């Protein structure tokens, strides 16, 4: 008669190590978040300085004075937007929009999409991704400057132009090679002439009219 013996192996979990690991990850996330917040504060001082001034006055003087500084700041912003919308767009909203779209459209998905397009190299467990140098956001066209990996040729990229355009949600992608290992990808996201533009037409009598506004 054969006896079957069952051996049970119990793995001991060191909860102290688990807690330390969780705390370490949380500290790394907090430091990374503070670093990103500081970087954005340096990029947009027209927003960070008033916020810091409001917080400082609130803490040192009182909540009423802090609210007063905040109210004055908002009033100045509104007047600036009303009196000079061009400079307001250039120095504030335009810069914020460009930074946000550069991250949302390209930076956050760069490694993932280039991996899908087979434009990365693998060295054992390491995955080498072409460096994203800069992003310029335009009204209808975005330009991305990148650096190719060793072993890449212009054909490695031009053959994947359609895949890059599809992956980044653009209508078309054109590539231009500006130097050894350097390229610029132009993504056309919309057609500037797709919508009709009302242009004034000068009549025979010399009066300017706009198409569609003539009296019946």
CSV table of C-alpha atoms in Angstrom, one decimal:
chain,number,residue,atom,x,y,z
A,1,UNK,CA,0.0,0.0,0.0
A,2,UNK,CA,1.4,3.3,-1.1
A,3,UNK,CA,1.0,6.3,1.1
A,4,UNK,CA,0.8,9.8,-0.5
A,5,UNK,CA,2.3,12.5,1.5
A,6,UNK,CA,1.2,16.1,0.9
A,7,UNK,CA,3.7,18.8,1.7
A,8,UNK,CA,2.4,22.4,2.1
A,9,UNK,CA,4.9,25.2,1.6
A,10,UNK,CA,3.9,28.5,3.3
A,11,UNK,CA,5.5,31.6,2.1
A,12,UNK,CA,6.0,34.2,4.7
A,13,UNK,CA,5.3,37.8,3.7
A,14,UNK,CA,7.4,40.5,5.2
A,15,UNK,CA,4.8,43.3,5.6
A,16,UNK,CA,7.5,45.6,6.8
A,17,UNK,CA,9.3,45.4,3.5
A,18,UNK,CA,6.0,45.8,1.7
A,19,UNK,CA,5.2,49.0,3.6
A,20,UNK,CA,8.7,50.4,3.0
A,21,UNK,CA,8.4,49.7,-0.7
A,22,UNK,CA,5.0,51.5,-0.8
A,23,UNK,CA,6.4,54.4,1.1
A,24,UNK,CA,9.4,54.6,-1.2
A,25,UNK,CA,7.2,54.6,-4.3
A,26,UNK,CA,5.0,57.3,-2.8
A,27,UNK,CA,8.0,59.5,-1.9
A,28,UNK,CA,9.3,59.2,-5.5
A,29,UNK,CA,5.9,60.1,-6.9
A,30,UNK,CA,5.7,63.2,-4.6
A,31,UNK,CA,9.2,64.3,-5.5
A,32,UNK,CA,8.4,63.9,-9.2
A,33,UNK,CA,5.2,65.8,-8.8
A,34,UNK,CA,6.9,68.7,-6.9
A,35,UNK,CA,9.6,68.8,-9.5
A,36,UNK,CA,7.1,69.0,-12.4
A,37,UNK,CA,5.1,71.7,-10.5
A,38,UNK,CA,8.3,73.7,-10.0
A,39,UNK,CA,9.1,73.4,-13.6
A,40,UNK,CA,5.7,74.6,-14.7
A,41,UNK,CA,5.9,77.5,-12.2
A,42,UNK,CA,9.2,78.5,-13.9
A,43,UNK,CA,7.7,78.2,-17.3
A,44,UNK,CA,4.6,80.3,-16.5
A,45,UNK,CA,5.6,83.0,-14.0
A,46,UNK,CA,2.6,85.2,-14.9
A,47,UNK,CA,0.5,82.5,-13.2
A,48,UNK,CA,2.8,81.2,-10.5
A,49,UNK,CA,4.0,84.6,-9.1
A,50,UNK,CA,0.4,85.9,-8.4
A,51,UNK,CA,-0.5,82.5,-6.9
A,52,UNK,CA,2.6,82.6,-4.6
A,53,UNK,CA,1.9,86.3,-3.7
A,54,UNK,CA,-1.7,85.5,-2.8
A,55,UNK,CA,-0.6,82.5,-0.7
A,56,UNK,CA,2.1,84.5,1.1
A,57,UNK,CA,-0.2,87.4,1.9
A,58,UNK,CA,-2.9,85.0,3.1
A,59,UNK,CA,-0.4,83.3,5.5
A,60,UNK,CA,1.4,86.5,6.7
A,61,UNK,CA,-1.4,89.1,6.8
A,62,UNK,CA,-4.7,87.3,6.8
A,63,UNK,CA,-7.3,85.7,4.6
A,64,UNK,CA,-9.0,89.1,3.8
A,65,UNK,CA,-5.7,90.5,2.4
A,66,UNK,CA,-5.1,87.3,0.5
A,67,UNK,CA,-8.5,87.5,-1.1
A,68,UNK,CA,-7.8,91.1,-2.0
A,69,UNK,CA,-4.6,90.2,-3.8
A,70,UNK,CA,-6.4,87.4,-5.6
A,71,UNK,CA,-9.2,89.8,-6.7
A,72,UNK,CA,-6.7,92.4,-8.0
A,73,UNK,CA,-4.9,89.7,-9.9
A,74,UNK,CA,-8.0,88.5,-11.6
A,75,UNK,CA,-9.1,92.0,-12.4
A,76,UNK,CA,-5.7,92.7,-14.0
A,77,UNK,CA,-5.9,89.5,-16.1
A,78,UNK,CA,-9.4,90.4,-17.3
A,79,UNK,CA,-8.4,94.0,-18.3
A,80,UNK,CA,-5.3,92.7,-20.0
A,81,UNK,CA,-7.4,90.2,-22.0
A,82,UNK,CA,-9.8,93.0,-22.9
A,83,UNK,CA,-7.2,95.6,-23.9
A,84,UNK,CA,-4.6,93.5,-25.6
A,85,UNK,CA,-5.9,90.0,-26.6
A,86,UNK,CA,-3.0,89.5,-28.9
A,87,UNK,CA,-0.3,89.8,-26.2
A,88,UNK,CA,-2.5,87.9,-23.7
A,89,UNK,CA,-2.6,85.0,-26.2
A,90,UNK,CA,1.1,85.2,-27.0
A,91,UNK,CA,2.4,85.3,-23.4
A,92,UNK,CA,-0.2,83.3,-21.5
A,93,UNK,CA,-3.0,81.2,-23.1
A,94,UNK,CA,-1.0,80.5,-26.2
A,95,UNK,CA,2.0,79.2,-24.3
A,96,UNK,CA,-0.2,77.1,-22.0
A,97,UNK,CA,-2.1,75.7,-25.0
A,98,UNK,CA,1.2,74.8,-26.9
A,99,UNK,CA,2.7,73.1,-23.8
A,100,UNK,CA,-0.5,71.1,-23.2
A,101,UNK,CA,-1.0,70.0,-26.8
A,102,UNK,CA,2.7,69.1,-27.1
A,103,UNK,CA,2.4,66.7,-24.2
A,104,UNK,CA,-1.1,65.4,-25.0
A,105,UNK,CA,-0.5,64.8,-28.7
A,106,UNK,CA,3.1,63.6,-28.8
A,107,UNK,CA,5.2,63.3,-25.6
A,108,UNK,CA,2.8,61.1,-23.6
A,109,UNK,CA,2.5,58.5,-26.4
A,110,UNK,CA,5.9,58.9,-28.1
A,111,UNK,CA,7.6,55.7,-26.9
A,112,UNK,CA,4.4,53.6,-27.2
A,113,UNK,CA,3.7,54.6,-30.8
A,114,UNK,CA,7.3,54.4,-32.0
A,115,UNK,CA,7.4,50.9,-30.5
A,116,UNK,CA,4.2,50.0,-32.5
A,117,UNK,CA,5.8,51.5,-35.7
A,118,UNK,CA,8.9,49.4,-35.1
A,119,UNK,CA,11.2,52.4,-34.8
A,120,UNK,CA,12.9,51.3,-31.5
A,121,UNK,CA,15.9,49.2,-30.9
A,122,UNK,CA,16.2,46.4,-28.3
A,123,UNK,CA,19.4,45.6,-26.5
A,124,UNK,CA,18.6,42.7,-24.2
A,125,UNK,CA,16.0,43.9,-21.8
A,126,UNK,CA,16.6,47.6,-22.7
A,127,UNK,CA,14.4,49.3,-25.3
A,128,UNK,CA,16.1,52.3,-27.0
A,129,UNK,CA,13.6,54.9,-28.2
A,130,UNK,CA,14.5,57.8,-30.6
A,131,UNK,CA,14.9,61.0,-28.7
A,132,UNK,CA,12.0,63.6,-29.0
A,133,UNK,CA,14.0,66.9,-29.1
A,134,UNK,CA,11.2,69.5,-29.5
A,135,UNK,CA,7.6,70.0,-30.5
A,136,UNK,CA,6.2,73.1,-32.2
A,137,UNK,CA,2.4,73.5,-32.2
A,138,UNK,CA,0.8,75.4,-35.0
A,139,UNK,CA,-2.7,76.3,-36.0
A,140,UNK,CA,-3.0,73.5,-38.6
A,141,UNK,CA,0.5,72.0,-38.7
A,142,UNK,CA,2.7,70.6,-35.9
A,143,UNK,CA,6.5,70.1,-36.3
A,144,UNK,CA,8.3,67.4,-34.2
A,145,UNK,CA,12.1,67.3,-34.1
A,146,UNK,CA,13.6,64.0,-33.3
A,147,UNK,CA,17.0,62.2,-33.3
A,148,UNK,CA,17.3,58.8,-35.0
A,149,UNK,CA,18.9,55.8,-33.4
A,150,UNK,CA,22.2,54.3,-34.6
A,151,UNK,CA,21.4,51.9,-37.4
A,152,UNK,CA,18.4,53.9,-38.6
A,153,UNK,CA,18.3,55.2,-42.2
A,154,UNK,CA,16.0,57.7,-43.8
A,155,UNK,CA,14.1,54.8,-45.3
A,156,UNK,CA,13.4,53.4,-41.8
A,157,UNK,CA,11.2,56.5,-41.2
A,158,UNK,CA,9.8,57.4,-44.6
A,159,UNK,CA,8.3,54.0,-45.0
A,160,UNK,CA,6.4,54.5,-41.8
A,161,UNK,CA,5.2,58.1,-42.4
A,162,UNK,CA,1.6,56.9,-43.0
A,163,UNK,CA,1.7,54.8,-39.8
A,164,UNK,CA,3.0,57.8,-37.8
A,165,UNK,CA,0.3,60.1,-39.2
A,166,UNK,CA,-2.4,57.6,-38.2
A,167,UNK,CA,-0.9,56.9,-34.8
A,168,UNK,CA,-0.6,60.6,-33.8
A,169,UNK,CA,-4.1,61.4,-35.2
A,170,UNK,CA,-2.9,63.6,-38.1
A,171,UNK,CA,-4.1,63.8,-41.7
A,172,UNK,CA,-0.5,63.6,-43.1
A,173,UNK,CA,3.1,63.2,-42.0
A,174,UNK,CA,6.0,64.5,-44.0
A,175,UNK,CA,9.6,63.9,-43.0
A,176,UNK,CA,12.6,66.1,-43.6
A,177,UNK,CA,16.2,65.1,-42.7
A,178,UNK,CA,18.2,68.1,-41.5
A,179,UNK,CA,21.5,66.4,-40.7
A,180,UNK,CA,23.1,63.2,-39.6
A,181,UNK,CA,20.6,61.4,-37.4
A,182,UNK,CA,18.3,64.5,-37.2
A,183,UNK,CA,14.8,64.7,-38.7
A,184,UNK,CA,11.8,66.9,-38.6
A,185,UNK,CA,8.3,65.4,-38.9
A,186,UNK,CA,5.6,67.8,-40.0
A,187,UNK,CA,2.1,66.6,-39.0
A,188,UNK,CA,-0.8,68.3,-40.9
A,189,UNK,CA,-3.8,68.0,-38.6
A,190,UNK,CA,-6.3,70.0,-40.6
A,191,UNK,CA,-6.7,71.9,-43.9
A,192,UNK,CA,-6.4,75.6,-43.5
A,193,UNK,CA,-8.5,76.2,-46.6
A,194,UNK,CA,-11.2,73.7,-45.7
A,195,UNK,CA,-13.5,76.4,-44.4
A,196,UNK,CA,-14.6,79.4,-46.6
A,197,UNK,CA,-13.3,82.8,-45.6
A,198,UNK,CA,-15.5,85.9,-46.1
A,199,UNK,CA,-13.4,88.4,-47.9
A,200,UNK,CA,-14.6,92.0,-48.7
A,201,UNK,CA,-15.3,92.6,-52.4
A,202,UNK,CA,-15.1,96.1,-53.7
A,203,UNK,CA,-18.1,97.0,-55.9
A,204,UNK,CA,-18.1,99.1,-59.0
A,205,UNK,CA,-19.2,102.2,-57.0
A,206,UNK,CA,-16.2,101.7,-54.6
A,207,UNK,CA,-18.1,100.4,-51.6
A,208,UNK,CA,-16.8,97.3,-49.9
A,209,UNK,CA,-19.3,94.5,-49.3
A,210,UNK,CA,-19.0,91.0,-47.9
A,211,UNK,CA,-20.5,88.1,-49.9
A,212,UNK,CA,-23.8,87.0,-48.6
A,213,UNK,CA,-24.6,90.4,-46.9
A,214,UNK,CA,-25.9,92.3,-49.9
A,215,UNK,CA,-29.5,93.5,-49.7
A,216,UNK,CA,-31.9,91.4,-51.6
